[in-house]
Amino acid sequence: MLRSSIRRGIYHIFDASVVIVILLACGYIYLVAYGEGVLRNHPGAISLASSTIIMNADGTEISRLQVQTKGYMEYADLKDMPDLLKQAFLATEDRRFYNHDGLDFIGIGRAVVQDVLHMNLSQGGSSITQQLARNLYLNGDKTLVRKVNEMSIAMAMEKRFSKDELLELYLNHIYMGRQQYGVKAAAWRYFGIKDLHQLEIWQMAALAGIPKGPSIYNPVDREDLSKERRSVVLGIMHEQGIITKGQMEEARSVDYTPQDTTSSSTPGSPVPAYVSASDAVIEEASRLTGKSVAEIQSAGWTIRTGLDDQAQLAMEHAFGESSRFTDDRKDEQVQASMVIMDQHNGEVKAMMGGRDPVKGGINRAITDARQPGSAFKPIIAYGPALESGRFKPESILPDQRMKYGSYQPSNLGGRYRGTVTMSQAIEHSINAPAVWLLHETGLGRAHQFADRLGIELGKEDLNLSIALGGLHKGVSPLKMAQAYAVFANNGKFNTAHLIREITDLRGRTIYTFKPENKQVISTSTATAMTRMLQNVVSQGTGSRAQLSQHKVAGKTGTTQAALPGVSKEANRDLWFVGYTGTWTAAVWMGFDRTDADHYMRSGSGVAADLFASVMKRALP
């Protein structure tokens, strides 16, 4: 009986041993296979992603783009990081990094003891490779399964990459608080330092202390806890012989002063937001390079623009004055958009796509959706007439009620003067002479003229109503400014653009704008148009656009709401497009959706006034 019991016990032990061996073998296979599979199936997780930055005309950073939905990154090669910075992270996070194969069993053992003593999974014991695996492929859940998966991926990464490569990836992908990923992005965000070799010891220690608790140990959110954590890191660095006692004590005593990394302006001075302009820059970069917005955001490009701080601030200040928008309703506010560009090279200097622009929102400055009204007359009626050589500013035009087939335009207020000069007709924005001129010049010639100014019209616009700005699709302030810039630039055309140059992470040029300055209309046409448009501002409908220090040429534009049961004085779109010897600008005002409760009671004079308010502050 005893012998039988011993035999059964041996069988049970054998069976248990076989089960344990099988479980261990399965576990080992899982550890090896899972990590290899993750790396193979997610090749894009390991990338040299960096936030693309946008710079203004002065070379100041005005926007740093998020890398997809993660945050802000700026990739740095390991050779571009000072040894002391690398040692600070190694001493704090994984002192045996170069001596293990991804799993620090000493650290894991110490963590297990602590977890057992405290009855939780608070201690990770993760090596740098494990942390990198978690950051790239997993979430922060503190579960046994996640920990096993983390170990498996770490083992696979150690086989695929060298230690230096893993350290470089870690220092570029580690989360550093405040939506900053990697040491270079964090150094810029917290200390205003781009060259990592300029970091001081206390700053390196502060950065090395952040990964333990990015939300509480970054110096912006909790300066006190950051300093305490910095002190601990400095103590570790001294203990391991990385720094001297004197260096440790000196670095511990430094107090942190938050850095303004958004602008080079003096402390306390306003910083332009460039919300609409930044969105437009990315859209333009996508069109120029064929890259998607997501690709551009993480490409690490430097995009240099011609945007001007003074002009943008002037625009944002004026748009922020609610007293300028007296037609606001309780449930909806009047919208506005504006573009300023340099007619000599086509550079956009400032842009607002709305009164309260939001990133990724509607950019009314670049959307071809609004009827330009009488602001279109120089482009489609008077310009082509001058260019034909048949008419001059002094030419006598009929101002009479006329019918062109089924189309019969009318003057505002029903007043007709009999005859007027071309200059008088444009000065007082009289409708009948403009339609007559378009009819005389011909729709084909007018379409070609508008096309040379950068405005393409479709077959739907082959009608005389376009003389009064009645377009099928509509036009944007950017297109209107671009067209008027030809008059301002003696008949030479330049494409309106924001981007001067794009360079990649290595400083290689991807794109450079080449100014066209192409003569598209005669100098005499441009000169005559400028003279007439100056009269519009000095003594006509655009008088509110006058500037004391600059002579302004420009034209107002108004489209009526034409709503049943609403006064004929109700308007839909208000415009002013004008220029000085320096810059050209276009302003639009109105509601996004015009209806019986939302229309403009004001006339185009408020758009002219907004132009003047911005330009007197913006012009250099």
XYZ file of C-alpha atoms in Angstrom:
620
model
C 0.000 0.000 0.000
C 2.812 2.401 0.948
C 4.702 1.511 -2.185
C 1.607 2.228 -4.274
C 1.121 5.627 -2.628
C 4.741 6.565 -3.286
C 4.353 5.519 -6.912
C 1.217 7.651 -7.334
C 3.000 10.614 -5.719
C 5.899 10.251 -8.141
C 3.435 10.166 -11.059
C 1.738 13.319 -9.803
C 5.068 15.088 -9.435
C 6.057 13.985 -12.929
C 2.755 15.147 -14.373
C 3.061 18.483 -12.612
C 6.633 18.844 -13.850
C 5.549 18.145 -17.419
C 2.763 20.742 -17.108
C 5.193 23.277 -15.670
C 7.714 22.605 -18.435
C 4.991 22.964 -21.080
C 3.743 26.195 -19.491
C 7.282 27.554 -19.312
C 7.896 26.586 -22.925
C 4.641 28.248 -23.994
C 5.539 31.309 -21.962
C 8.963 31.476 -23.561
C 7.504 31.047 -27.043
C 4.977 33.804 -26.273
C 7.715 36.099 -24.973
C 9.731 35.594 -28.127
C 6.894 35.574 -30.665
C 4.690 38.361 -29.329
C 7.355 41.059 -29.387
C 8.666 40.031 -32.799
C 5.103 40.147 -34.156
C 4.449 43.605 -32.740
C 7.611 45.034 -34.288
C 6.854 43.372 -37.602
C 3.216 44.527 -37.747
C 3.785 48.124 -36.573
C 6.848 49.394 -38.450
C 5.591 52.980 -38.367
C 5.711 53.221 -34.571
C 9.475 53.697 -34.648
C 9.916 56.894 -36.571
C 12.111 59.950 -36.704
C 9.030 62.092 -36.129
C 9.553 65.749 -35.334
C 7.164 68.644 -35.083
C 7.223 70.890 -38.123
C 7.721 74.525 -37.194
C 6.502 77.656 -38.959
C 8.586 80.825 -38.869
C 7.656 84.425 -39.663
C 9.538 86.880 -41.865
C 11.999 87.664 -39.054
C 12.881 84.001 -38.501
C 10.894 83.793 -35.250
C 8.993 80.584 -34.563
C 5.258 81.293 -34.656
C 3.853 77.771 -34.559
C 5.039 74.292 -33.656
C 2.775 71.557 -34.968
C 1.604 68.540 -33.060
C 2.840 65.178 -34.299
C -0.567 63.773 -35.247
C -2.508 63.539 -31.958
C 0.407 62.962 -29.604
C 2.010 66.297 -28.994
C 5.204 68.119 -29.895
C 8.455 66.421 -30.864
C 11.832 67.438 -32.211
C 14.131 64.570 -33.077
C 17.782 64.773 -32.085
C 20.612 62.394 -32.970
C 22.430 60.845 -30.023
C 25.627 62.606 -31.101
C 23.857 65.934 -30.696
C 23.176 65.239 -27.016
C 25.820 66.024 -24.384
C 27.244 62.985 -22.559
C 26.214 64.453 -19.206
C 22.573 64.576 -20.301
C 22.652 60.931 -21.376
C 24.370 59.959 -18.120
C 21.731 61.796 -16.098
C 18.957 59.721 -17.688
C 20.909 56.456 -17.444
C 21.753 57.052 -13.778
C 18.138 57.866 -12.959
C 16.199 55.453 -15.135
C 18.444 52.458 -15.908
C 22.029 52.442 -14.611
C 22.642 48.912 -15.971
C 21.267 49.727 -19.435
C 24.445 48.795 -21.328
C 24.859 45.547 -19.351
C 21.465 43.820 -19.758
C 19.501 42.443 -22.710
C 16.403 44.545 -22.227
C 15.299 43.152 -18.862
C 17.020 44.391 -15.723
C 16.374 41.410 -13.436
C 17.951 43.170 -10.458
C 15.598 46.080 -10.914
C 12.649 43.754 -11.526
C 13.463 41.775 -8.382
C 13.644 44.918 -6.294
C 10.312 46.083 -7.763
C 8.645 42.717 -7.033
C 9.737 42.893 -3.393
C 8.314 46.404 -3.106
C 5.058 45.354 -4.793
C 4.664 42.414 -2.397
C 5.361 44.591 0.627
C 2.850 47.234 -0.500
C 0.351 44.739 -2.012
C 0.087 46.610 -5.354
C 1.812 47.036 -8.703
C 3.197 50.481 -8.030
C 6.832 49.608 -8.734
C 7.614 49.009 -12.398
C 11.271 48.023 -12.430
C 11.217 48.810 -16.135
C 14.442 49.186 -18.061
C 14.827 51.967 -20.602
C 14.067 49.444 -23.348
C 10.868 48.395 -21.563
C 9.817 52.021 -21.140
C 10.457 52.596 -24.840
C 8.379 49.517 -25.705
C 5.519 50.783 -23.525
C 5.667 54.304 -24.991
C 5.664 53.100 -28.576
C 3.312 50.123 -28.514
C 1.343 49.823 -25.256
C -0.668 51.853 -22.760
C 0.056 52.694 -19.146
C -2.221 50.062 -17.571
C -0.531 48.409 -14.604
C -1.544 44.814 -15.292
C 0.440 41.588 -15.408
C -0.454 40.969 -19.065
C 0.736 44.412 -20.087
C 3.960 43.866 -18.155
C 4.597 40.544 -19.908
C 3.902 42.102 -23.305
C 6.239 44.960 -22.454
C 9.019 42.503 -21.610
C 8.433 40.590 -24.846
C 8.638 43.713 -26.997
C 11.745 44.882 -25.119
C 13.469 41.569 -25.856
C 12.615 41.859 -29.539
C 13.850 45.450 -29.696
C 17.169 44.499 -28.104
C 17.699 41.982 -30.917
C 16.851 44.455 -33.646
C 18.617 47.610 -32.422
C 21.950 48.510 -30.892
C 22.088 50.013 -27.403
C 22.904 53.460 -28.785
C 19.969 53.249 -31.180
C 17.631 52.275 -28.343
C 18.873 55.103 -26.132
C 18.403 57.588 -28.980
C 14.857 56.364 -29.576
C 14.071 56.545 -25.873
C 15.392 60.086 -25.429
C 13.333 61.207 -28.422
C 10.053 59.455 -27.563
C 9.857 59.692 -23.774
C 6.924 61.807 -22.591
C 8.173 64.941 -20.834
C 4.914 66.632 -19.786
C 3.040 69.559 -21.328
C 2.535 67.575 -24.581
C 6.300 67.488 -25.147
C 7.959 64.274 -26.333
C 11.708 63.836 -26.184
C 14.469 65.817 -24.531
C 14.944 68.326 -27.346
C 11.292 69.405 -27.395
C 11.321 69.606 -23.588
C 14.536 71.640 -23.490
C 12.963 74.190 -25.814
C 9.613 74.232 -24.006
C 10.963 74.593 -20.477
C 14.278 76.388 -20.948
C 14.130 78.033 -24.380
C 17.218 76.056 -25.469
C 17.503 74.542 -28.961
C 21.138 73.359 -28.809
C 21.233 70.617 -26.162
C 24.933 71.246 -25.587
C 23.970 74.593 -24.035
C 22.057 72.912 -21.211
C 23.433 73.452 -17.725
C 23.746 70.643 -15.178
C 20.651 71.690 -13.212
C 18.615 71.722 -16.422
C 19.828 68.244 -17.406
C 18.917 66.942 -13.963
C 15.498 68.593 -14.155
C 14.836 66.919 -17.512
C 16.049 63.529 -16.245
C 13.647 63.795 -13.321
C 10.526 64.309 -15.420
C 9.786 60.760 -16.757
C 8.980 59.460 -13.243
C 5.944 61.768 -13.200
C 5.632 64.051 -16.250
C 2.557 65.882 -14.962
C 4.026 66.706 -11.556
C 7.780 66.859 -12.111
C 7.920 69.189 -15.115
C 9.061 72.648 -13.942
C 6.057 74.542 -15.325
C 3.221 72.716 -13.588
C 4.942 72.075 -10.229
C 8.098 74.093 -9.813
C 8.458 72.978 -6.172
C 8.192 69.249 -6.909
C 10.413 69.645 -9.949
C 13.133 71.185 -7.799
C 12.808 68.382 -5.228
C 13.027 65.753 -7.945
C 15.975 67.566 -9.527
C 17.757 67.402 -6.176
C 17.219 63.630 -6.025
C 18.617 63.179 -9.540
C 21.642 65.335 -8.742
C 22.238 63.206 -5.645
C 22.199 60.054 -7.773
C 24.576 61.625 -10.288
C 26.994 62.579 -7.498
C 26.694 59.141 -5.896
C 27.683 57.505 -9.195
C 30.626 59.869 -9.704
C 29.130 61.697 -12.675
C 29.369 65.147 -11.042
C 31.284 66.578 -8.109
C 29.762 67.597 -4.798
C 30.273 71.251 -5.666
C 28.466 70.837 -8.987
C 25.635 69.053 -7.206
C 25.180 71.786 -4.578
C 25.366 74.581 -7.137
C 22.802 72.892 -9.408
C 20.469 72.263 -6.465
C 20.378 75.952 -5.551
C 19.151 77.276 -8.917
C 15.570 78.579 -9.050
C 13.582 78.025 -12.209
C 12.281 80.952 -14.271
C 9.662 79.982 -16.874
C 10.713 80.680 -20.465
C 8.622 82.302 -23.223
C 9.343 80.054 -26.198
C 6.563 81.367 -28.425
C 8.230 84.582 -29.542
C 11.397 86.582 -29.323
C 9.411 89.614 -28.235
C 10.115 91.342 -24.962
C 8.377 90.002 -21.824
C 4.812 91.204 -21.485
C 4.470 92.281 -25.108
C 1.565 90.826 -27.123
C 2.301 87.855 -29.351
C 0.297 87.350 -32.567
C -1.675 84.120 -32.674
C -1.433 83.452 -36.437
C -4.207 80.842 -36.137
C -5.724 81.253 -39.606
C -2.345 81.917 -41.222
C -0.777 78.788 -39.730
C -3.611 76.622 -41.041
C -3.239 78.240 -44.456
C 0.528 77.600 -44.403
C 0.009 73.869 -43.839
C -2.641 73.733 -46.560
C -0.270 75.495 -48.950
C 2.624 73.192 -48.003
C 0.432 70.167 -48.691
C -0.511 71.531 -52.100
C 3.108 72.320 -52.979
C 4.669 69.037 -51.830
C 1.872 66.500 -52.260
C 2.252 65.446 -48.622
C -0.755 64.984 -46.342
C -1.330 67.310 -43.405
C -0.465 64.485 -40.982
C 2.800 63.798 -42.818
C 3.747 67.475 -42.765
C 2.987 67.820 -39.049
C 5.517 65.114 -38.141
C 8.066 65.743 -40.912
C 10.282 67.998 -38.804
C 10.287 70.629 -41.534
C 11.066 74.277 -41.037
C 8.613 76.375 -43.037
C 9.708 79.988 -43.490
C 7.033 82.524 -44.360
C 6.730 86.234 -45.066
C 4.258 86.769 -42.207
C 4.804 89.998 -40.295
C 4.251 90.357 -36.539
C 3.317 94.009 -36.666
C 0.744 93.487 -39.408
C -0.748 90.401 -37.757
C -1.006 92.103 -34.369
C -2.696 95.108 -35.974
C -5.231 92.810 -37.598
C -5.909 90.786 -34.456
C -6.308 93.960 -32.402
C -8.844 95.486 -34.793
C -10.800 92.233 -35.121
C -10.993 92.061 -31.339
C -12.812 95.411 -31.051
C -16.501 94.499 -30.796
C -17.503 98.149 -31.312
C -16.594 97.737 -34.986
C -19.286 95.114 -35.460
C -22.529 96.898 -34.586
C -24.655 94.428 -36.560
C -23.914 91.565 -34.127
C -27.003 89.625 -33.018
C -27.570 88.024 -29.626
C -27.366 84.533 -31.098
C -24.675 85.151 -33.705
C -21.917 87.636 -34.379
C -20.925 89.273 -37.632
C -17.940 87.597 -39.215
C -15.009 89.178 -41.002
C -11.840 88.139 -42.796
C -8.826 89.980 -44.120
C -5.597 89.441 -46.022
C -2.601 91.757 -46.365
C -0.036 90.962 -49.053
C 3.063 92.553 -50.526
C 2.249 93.331 -54.157
C 5.950 93.398 -55.099
C 6.518 89.680 -54.433
C 3.132 88.160 -53.533
C 3.975 87.419 -49.898
C 1.046 87.307 -47.496
C 1.978 89.471 -44.504
C -1.055 88.838 -42.275
C -4.333 86.922 -42.342
C -7.502 86.541 -40.309
C -10.046 83.899 -41.296
C -12.635 85.073 -38.770
C -13.148 87.170 -35.670
C -12.416 84.290 -33.293
C -10.432 81.844 -35.411
C -9.817 78.349 -34.094
C -7.244 75.870 -35.322
C -8.716 73.818 -38.134
C -11.807 76.043 -38.322
C -13.312 77.921 -41.264
C -10.796 80.195 -42.932
C -12.957 82.778 -44.679
C -9.856 84.570 -45.983
C -9.047 81.796 -48.453
C -12.510 80.359 -49.183
C -14.014 81.283 -52.567
C -17.562 81.735 -51.309
C -18.512 85.435 -51.250
C -19.991 87.800 -53.831
C -17.593 90.758 -54.288
C -20.194 93.276 -55.418
C -18.829 96.527 -56.846
C -15.292 95.643 -55.688
C -15.255 93.394 -58.763
C -15.866 96.243 -61.229
C -12.158 97.176 -61.669
C -11.349 93.529 -62.407
C -14.172 92.689 -64.830
C -15.385 95.989 -66.326
C -13.061 98.956 -65.978
C -9.758 97.062 -66.230
C -10.630 95.225 -69.472
C -12.024 98.463 -70.945
C -8.773 100.326 -70.237
C -6.685 97.416 -71.523
C -8.651 97.368 -74.796
C -7.279 100.834 -75.621
C -10.743 102.085 -76.516
C -11.410 103.808 -73.181
C -9.622 106.117 -70.759
C -10.515 107.473 -67.309
C -11.874 110.596 -69.101
C -14.058 108.642 -71.506
C -17.760 109.563 -71.418
C -20.037 106.655 -70.544
C -23.857 106.452 -70.606
C -25.568 106.409 -67.210
C -29.038 105.415 -68.288
C -31.532 102.654 -67.607
C -30.838 100.001 -70.246
C -31.992 96.471 -70.962
C -29.714 93.725 -72.283
C -32.037 90.968 -73.344
C -33.809 89.856 -70.162
C -31.218 91.561 -67.925
C -31.922 95.129 -66.775
C -29.504 96.472 -64.133
C -30.418 99.439 -61.971
C -28.524 102.096 -60.075
C -28.754 102.257 -56.315
C -31.567 104.648 -55.389
C -32.833 104.733 -58.982
C -30.801 107.831 -59.901
C -29.394 108.224 -63.436
C -27.122 111.085 -64.515
C -27.324 110.684 -68.270
C -23.558 110.596 -68.861
C -20.498 110.345 -66.622
C -16.769 109.865 -67.076
C -15.297 106.458 -66.316
C -13.513 108.008 -63.330
C -16.793 109.394 -61.964
C -18.552 106.088 -62.528
C -16.036 104.130 -60.454
C -15.662 106.905 -57.887
C -19.368 106.810 -57.020
C -19.823 103.101 -57.770
C -22.524 103.650 -60.407
C -23.875 100.387 -61.828
C -25.210 101.291 -65.300
C -21.878 102.455 -66.844
C -20.064 99.340 -65.541
C -22.553 96.988 -67.210
C -22.462 99.015 -70.433
C -18.658 98.892 -70.475
C -18.614 95.109 -69.980
C -21.109 94.722 -72.809
C -19.003 96.941 -75.089
C -15.696 95.288 -74.211
C -17.052 91.742 -74.418
C -17.402 88.928 -71.902
C -14.595 86.914 -73.510
C -12.067 89.729 -73.192
C -13.218 90.428 -69.606
C -12.841 86.766 -68.593
C -9.337 86.678 -70.017
C -8.418 89.859 -68.169
C -9.682 88.461 -64.830
C -7.796 85.231 -65.473
C -4.532 87.168 -65.904
C -5.199 88.679 -62.463
C -5.573 85.193 -60.961
C -9.367 84.879 -60.923
C -10.729 82.016 -63.003
C -14.366 82.338 -64.034
C -16.536 79.490 -65.278
C -19.124 79.225 -68.019
C -21.771 80.066 -65.426
C -20.222 83.543 -65.242
C -20.664 84.311 -68.949
C -23.284 86.962 -68.253
C -23.389 90.719 -67.724
C -24.348 90.491 -64.027
C -20.702 89.810 -63.202
C -20.090 93.520 -63.891
C -21.755 94.113 -60.503
C -19.940 91.229 -58.787
C -22.650 88.609 -59.176
C -20.482 85.485 -59.402
C -21.734 81.924 -59.518
C -19.181 80.559 -57.046
C -17.874 83.610 -55.237
C -14.358 84.756 -54.456
C -12.053 84.988 -51.436
C -10.299 88.001 -49.888
C -7.003 86.346 -50.860
C -7.993 86.206 -54.539
C -9.269 89.798 -54.451
C -6.051 91.057 -52.872
C -4.014 89.122 -55.433
C -5.973 90.711 -58.290
C -5.735 94.283 -56.997
C -2.016 93.735 -56.354
C -1.529 93.701 -60.141
C -2.813 97.270 -60.333
C -0.567 98.189 -57.396
C 2.479 96.563 -59.000
C 2.355 98.382 -62.359
C 0.617 95.513 -64.131
C 2.899 92.726 -62.848
C 1.411 89.558 -61.339
C 2.749 87.571 -58.383
C 1.007 84.543 -56.926
C -0.258 85.277 -53.428
C 1.599 82.899 -51.131
C 2.614 82.427 -47.508
C 5.653 80.152 -47.857
C 9.109 81.403 -48.736
C 11.012 78.174 -48.196
C 10.714 74.666 -46.754
C 13.706 72.756 -45.378
C 13.795 69.263 -43.907
C 15.285 67.926 -40.664
C 18.782 67.900 -42.174
C 18.497 71.458 -43.477
C 18.044 70.391 -47.091
C 15.816 72.634 -49.193
C 12.546 71.022 -50.254
C 10.877 74.062 -51.792
C 11.697 77.694 -52.514
C 9.242 80.240 -53.900
C 10.413 81.911 -57.094
C 8.847 85.367 -57.628
C 7.192 85.717 -61.028
C 6.693 89.494 -61.385
C 5.097 88.693 -64.719
C 3.718 91.568 -66.769
C 0.088 90.572 -67.376
C -1.523 93.942 -68.152
C -0.055 97.153 -69.461
C 1.589 99.654 -67.152
C -0.713 102.352 -68.522
C -3.815 100.346 -67.509
C -2.442 99.826 -63.994
C -1.491 103.504 -63.660
C -4.879 104.723 -64.864
C -6.702 102.301 -62.566
C -4.640 103.410 -59.579
C -5.416 107.043 -60.272
C -9.163 106.327 -60.435
C -9.099 104.139 -57.306
C -7.250 106.852 -55.395
C -10.137 109.176 -56.240
C -12.562 106.574 -54.870
C -10.816 106.853 -51.495
C -10.080 110.586 -51.506
C -13.563 111.744 -52.541
C -15.804 108.763 -53.277
C -17.392 105.714 -51.621
C -14.111 104.584 -50.013
C -13.399 107.748 -48.033
C -13.303 105.889 -44.704
C -10.222 103.982 -45.919
C -8.031 107.104 -45.953
C -4.667 107.042 -44.141
C -2.838 110.159 -43.029
C 0.635 108.847 -43.855
C -0.115 106.882 -47.034
C -2.062 107.458 -50.226
C -4.689 104.740 -50.618
C -6.283 103.388 -53.789
C -9.231 101.073 -53.390
C -12.825 100.116 -54.008
C -15.828 99.270 -51.854
C -18.209 96.438 -52.619
C -21.701 95.616 -51.382
C -24.147 92.838 -52.236
C -27.746 93.221 -51.193
C -29.461 90.580 -49.079
C -32.527 90.501 -51.378
C -34.677 88.696 -48.815
C -38.504 88.638 -48.899
C -40.004 90.915 -46.295
C -36.660 92.529 -45.463
C -35.689 96.134 -46.234
C -33.912 96.790 -49.532
C -31.108 98.388 -47.481
C -30.275 94.978 -45.989
C -26.887 93.711 -47.189
C -25.221 90.332 -47.453
C -21.529 91.031 -48.157
C -19.451 94.134 -47.432
C -16.027 94.620 -49.014
C -13.129 96.950 -49.278
C -10.059 96.098 -51.363
C -7.256 98.622 -51.521
C -3.537 99.283 -51.583
C -0.758 101.705 -50.783
C 2.685 101.868 -52.328
C 3.729 99.110 -49.918
C 0.946 96.565 -49.401
C -2.430 95.450 -50.771
C -5.297 94.286 -48.548
C -8.816 92.898 -48.866
C -11.543 92.979 -46.198
C -14.856 91.081 -46.145
C -17.629 91.399 -43.546
C -20.980 89.643 -43.202
C -22.800 86.696 -41.620
C -21.834 83.138 -42.467
C -25.468 82.501 -43.312
C -27.659 85.439 -44.277
C -31.377 85.179 -43.531
C -34.274 87.353 -42.358
C -32.772 87.558 -38.870
C -29.117 87.819 -39.824
C -28.096 90.463 -42.349
C -25.926 93.569 -42.466
C -27.618 96.884 -41.781
C -24.281 98.651 -42.315
C -22.778 99.565 -45.674
C -19.331 98.934 -47.116
C -17.981 101.960 -45.258
C -17.452 99.745 -42.184
C -15.193 97.462 -44.263
C -13.245 100.508 -45.461
C -12.953 101.664 -41.860
C -11.635 98.260 -40.767
C -9.066 98.409 -43.581
C -7.851 101.823 -42.379
C -7.699 100.777 -38.728
C -5.546 97.765 -39.529
C -3.296 99.364 -42.124
C -2.363 102.424 -40.085
C -0.922 100.065 -37.429
C 0.397 97.449 -39.838
C 2.316 99.421 -42.425
C 6.043 99.723 -41.725
